[in-house]
Short mmCIF file of C-alpha atoms in Angstrom, two decimals:
data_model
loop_
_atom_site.label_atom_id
_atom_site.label_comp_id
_atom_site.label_asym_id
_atom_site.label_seq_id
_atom_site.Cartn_x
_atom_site.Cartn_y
_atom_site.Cartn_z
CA UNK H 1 0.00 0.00 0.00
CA UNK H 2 1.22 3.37 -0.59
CA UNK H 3 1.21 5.86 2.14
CA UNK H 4 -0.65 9.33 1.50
CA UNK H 5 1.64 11.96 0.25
CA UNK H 6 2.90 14.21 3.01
CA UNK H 7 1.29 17.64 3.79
CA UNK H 8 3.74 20.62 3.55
CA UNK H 9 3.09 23.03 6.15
CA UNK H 10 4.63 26.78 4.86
CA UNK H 11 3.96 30.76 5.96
CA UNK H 12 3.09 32.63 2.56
CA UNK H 13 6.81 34.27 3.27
CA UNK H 14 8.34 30.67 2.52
CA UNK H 15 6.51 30.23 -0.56
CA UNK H 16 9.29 31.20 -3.34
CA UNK H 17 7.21 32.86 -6.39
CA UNK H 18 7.36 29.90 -8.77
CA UNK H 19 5.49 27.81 -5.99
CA UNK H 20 2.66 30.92 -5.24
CA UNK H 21 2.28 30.57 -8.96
CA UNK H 22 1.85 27.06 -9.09
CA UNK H 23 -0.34 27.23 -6.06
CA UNK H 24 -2.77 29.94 -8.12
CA UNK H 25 -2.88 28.26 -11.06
CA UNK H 26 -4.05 24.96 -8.87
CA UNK H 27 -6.64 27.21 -7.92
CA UNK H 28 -7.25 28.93 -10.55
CA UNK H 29 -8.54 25.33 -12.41
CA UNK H 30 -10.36 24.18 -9.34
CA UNK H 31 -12.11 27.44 -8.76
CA UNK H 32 -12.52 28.07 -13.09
CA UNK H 33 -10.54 31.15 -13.05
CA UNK H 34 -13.02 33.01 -10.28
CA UNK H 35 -9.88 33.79 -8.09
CA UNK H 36 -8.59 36.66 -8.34
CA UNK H 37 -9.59 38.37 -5.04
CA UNK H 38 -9.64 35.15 -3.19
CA UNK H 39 -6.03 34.86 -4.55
CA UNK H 40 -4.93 37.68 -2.00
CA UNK H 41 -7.39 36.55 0.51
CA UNK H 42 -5.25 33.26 0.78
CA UNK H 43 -1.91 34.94 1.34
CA UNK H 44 -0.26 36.38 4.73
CA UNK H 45 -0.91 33.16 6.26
CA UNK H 46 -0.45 29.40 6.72
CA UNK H 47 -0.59 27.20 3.72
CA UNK H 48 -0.90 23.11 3.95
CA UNK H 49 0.48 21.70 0.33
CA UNK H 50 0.28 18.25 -0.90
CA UNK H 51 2.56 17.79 -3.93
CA UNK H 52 2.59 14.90 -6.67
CA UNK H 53 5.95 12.99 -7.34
CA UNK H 54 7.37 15.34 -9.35
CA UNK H 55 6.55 18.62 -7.18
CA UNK H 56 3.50 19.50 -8.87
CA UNK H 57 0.30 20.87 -5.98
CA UNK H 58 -2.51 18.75 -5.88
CA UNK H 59 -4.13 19.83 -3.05
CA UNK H 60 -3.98 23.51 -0.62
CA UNK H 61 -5.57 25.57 1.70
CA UNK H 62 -4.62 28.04 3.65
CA UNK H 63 -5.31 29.72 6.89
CA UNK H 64 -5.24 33.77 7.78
CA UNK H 65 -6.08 35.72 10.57
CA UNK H 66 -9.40 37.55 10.28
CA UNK H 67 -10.71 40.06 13.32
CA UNK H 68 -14.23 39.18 14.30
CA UNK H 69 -16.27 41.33 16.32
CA UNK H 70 -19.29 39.51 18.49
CA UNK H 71 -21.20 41.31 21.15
CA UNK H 72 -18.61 43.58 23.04
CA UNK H 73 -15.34 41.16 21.98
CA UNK H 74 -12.65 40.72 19.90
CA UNK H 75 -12.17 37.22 18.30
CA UNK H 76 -8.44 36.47 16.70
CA UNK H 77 -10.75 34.04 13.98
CA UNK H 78 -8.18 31.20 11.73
CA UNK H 79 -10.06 31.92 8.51
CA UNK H 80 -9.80 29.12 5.87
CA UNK H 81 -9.31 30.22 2.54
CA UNK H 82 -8.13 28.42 -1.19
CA UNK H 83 -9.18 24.92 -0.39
CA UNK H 84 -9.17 23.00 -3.24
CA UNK H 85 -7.75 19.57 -4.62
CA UNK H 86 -6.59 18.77 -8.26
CA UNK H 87 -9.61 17.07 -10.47
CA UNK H 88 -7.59 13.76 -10.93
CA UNK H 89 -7.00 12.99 -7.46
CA UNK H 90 -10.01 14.36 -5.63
CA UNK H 91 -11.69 11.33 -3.23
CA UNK H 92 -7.95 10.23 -2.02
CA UNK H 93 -8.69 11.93 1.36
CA UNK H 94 -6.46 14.56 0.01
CA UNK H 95 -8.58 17.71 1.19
CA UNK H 96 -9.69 16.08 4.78
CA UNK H 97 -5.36 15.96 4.88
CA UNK H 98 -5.25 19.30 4.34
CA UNK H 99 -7.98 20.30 6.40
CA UNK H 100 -6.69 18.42 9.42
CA UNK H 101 -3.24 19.92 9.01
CA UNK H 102 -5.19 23.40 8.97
CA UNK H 103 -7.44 22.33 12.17
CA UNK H 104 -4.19 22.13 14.05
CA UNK H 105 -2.78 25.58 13.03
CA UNK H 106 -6.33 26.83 14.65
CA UNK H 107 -6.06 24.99 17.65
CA UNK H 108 -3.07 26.38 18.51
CA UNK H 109 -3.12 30.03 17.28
CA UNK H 110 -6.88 31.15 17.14
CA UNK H 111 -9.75 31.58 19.03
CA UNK H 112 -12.01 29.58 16.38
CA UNK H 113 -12.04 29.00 12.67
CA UNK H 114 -14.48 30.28 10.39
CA UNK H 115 -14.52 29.80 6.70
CA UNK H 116 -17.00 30.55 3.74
CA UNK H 117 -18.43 26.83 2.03
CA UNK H 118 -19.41 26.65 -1.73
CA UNK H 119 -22.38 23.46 -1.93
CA UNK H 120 -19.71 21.06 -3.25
CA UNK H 121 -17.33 21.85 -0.40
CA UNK H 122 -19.71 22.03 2.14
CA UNK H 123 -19.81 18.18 2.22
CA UNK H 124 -16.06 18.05 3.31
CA UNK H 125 -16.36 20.67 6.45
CA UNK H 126 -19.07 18.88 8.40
CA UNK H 127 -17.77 15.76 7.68
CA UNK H 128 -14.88 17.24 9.71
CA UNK H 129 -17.50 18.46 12.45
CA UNK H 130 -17.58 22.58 11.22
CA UNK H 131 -20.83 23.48 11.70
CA UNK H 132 -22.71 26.35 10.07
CA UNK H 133 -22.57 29.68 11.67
CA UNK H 134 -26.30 29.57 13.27
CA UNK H 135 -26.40 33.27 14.27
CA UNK H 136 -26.39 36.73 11.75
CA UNK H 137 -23.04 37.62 9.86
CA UNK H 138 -21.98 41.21 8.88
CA UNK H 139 -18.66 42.90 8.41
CA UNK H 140 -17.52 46.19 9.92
CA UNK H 141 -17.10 48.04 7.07
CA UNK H 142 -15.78 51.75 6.37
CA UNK H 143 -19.17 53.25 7.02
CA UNK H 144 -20.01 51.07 9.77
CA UNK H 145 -21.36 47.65 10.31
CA UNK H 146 -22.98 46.07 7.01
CA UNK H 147 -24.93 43.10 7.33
CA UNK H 148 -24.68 40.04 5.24
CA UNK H 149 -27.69 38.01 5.36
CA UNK H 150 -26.52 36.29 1.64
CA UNK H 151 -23.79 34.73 3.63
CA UNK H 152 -25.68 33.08 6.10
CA UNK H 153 -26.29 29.43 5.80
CA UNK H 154 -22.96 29.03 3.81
CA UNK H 155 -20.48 30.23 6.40
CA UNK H 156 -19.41 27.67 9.08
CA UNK H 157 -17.44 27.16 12.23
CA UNK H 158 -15.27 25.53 14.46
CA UNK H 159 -14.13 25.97 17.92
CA UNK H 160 -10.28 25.69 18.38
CA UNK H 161 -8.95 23.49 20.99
CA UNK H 162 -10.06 24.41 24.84
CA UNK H 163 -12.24 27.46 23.39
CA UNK H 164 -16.15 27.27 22.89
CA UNK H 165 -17.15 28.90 20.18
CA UNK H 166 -19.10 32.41 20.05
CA UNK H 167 -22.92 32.27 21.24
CA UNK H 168 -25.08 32.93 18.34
CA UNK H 169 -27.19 35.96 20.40
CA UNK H 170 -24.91 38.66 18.49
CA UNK H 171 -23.91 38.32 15.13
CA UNK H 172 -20.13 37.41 13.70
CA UNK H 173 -18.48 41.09 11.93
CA UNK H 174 -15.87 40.28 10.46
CA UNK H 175 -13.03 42.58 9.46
CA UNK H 176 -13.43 44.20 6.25
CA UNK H 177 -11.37 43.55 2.67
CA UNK H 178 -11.39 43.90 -0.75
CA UNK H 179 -13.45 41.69 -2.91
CA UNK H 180 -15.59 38.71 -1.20
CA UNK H 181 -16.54 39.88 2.61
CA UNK H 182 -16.96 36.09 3.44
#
């Protein structure tokens, strides 16, 4: 039997720029060429890579820090962002790898994880027990707090190791960026 390829644990400052560009063009195909602000979402932070024999990525995500306000706190949130695994060798565990190597980054540097699901991912987060986000999302944007009621249902969570997780009385804002809010 051959054992799973290993999972490559790297800050985006380790990347060299030939690997970010292989990394974006892996997600470029898995994501049909929708990535270009959730390119610069997934960088600044902790990237788990699976490569083929010869080097090539099959599978990544990453994880970022993302400032979540709820009720009269300050969360330090691991966001999971760029998830995605190569069409030939999806259903070879390759993204629960990933996602476990992820999990552990969160347990040991956030408060919880949070992360935005598409319908065909969303099958691979609760398998891994996130749940979705039961309460109201919004982000605190320039002007203020802006609600984002199309995000609910699709954005789930996880609490990091010894932490509960937010109650869902007062809604998740998270920090504001360019492009997708969630």
């Amino acid at each position: 039997m051959v054992p799973p390829p290993a999972v490559h644990i790297a800050h985006t400052s380790e990347l060299v720029p030939a690997e970010r560009a292989r990394i974006r063009d892996l997600l470029d195909t898995a994501f049909e060429g929708a990535f270009d602000d959730d390119w610069e979402h997934a960088l600044g932070g902790v990237h788990a890579l699976i490569r083929d024999a010869e080097g090539r990525p099959i599978a990544h995500g990453s994880v970022v820090q993302r400032r979540v306000l709820h009720g009269k706190r300050s969360y330090r949130a691991g966001y999971v962002e760029g998830v995605a695994v190569h069409a030939d060798r999806r259903r070879e565990g390759l993204g629960h790898q990933v996602m476990a190597a992820l999990e552990r980054v969160i347990d040991a540097a956030y408060d919880f994880g949070a992360l935005s699901a598409s319908d065909a991912g969303a099958a691979l987060y609760t398998a891994r027990d996130w749940q979705v986000w039961p309460g109201r999302l919004g982000a605190l944007g320039p002007a203020g707090p802006v609600a984002l009621p199309e995000e609910e249902g699709g954005t789930y969570v996880r609490p990091a190791a010894g932490h509960p997780l937010p109650a869902p009385g007062h809604p998740l804002h998270f920090d504001w960026r360019n492009g997708d809010l969630m």
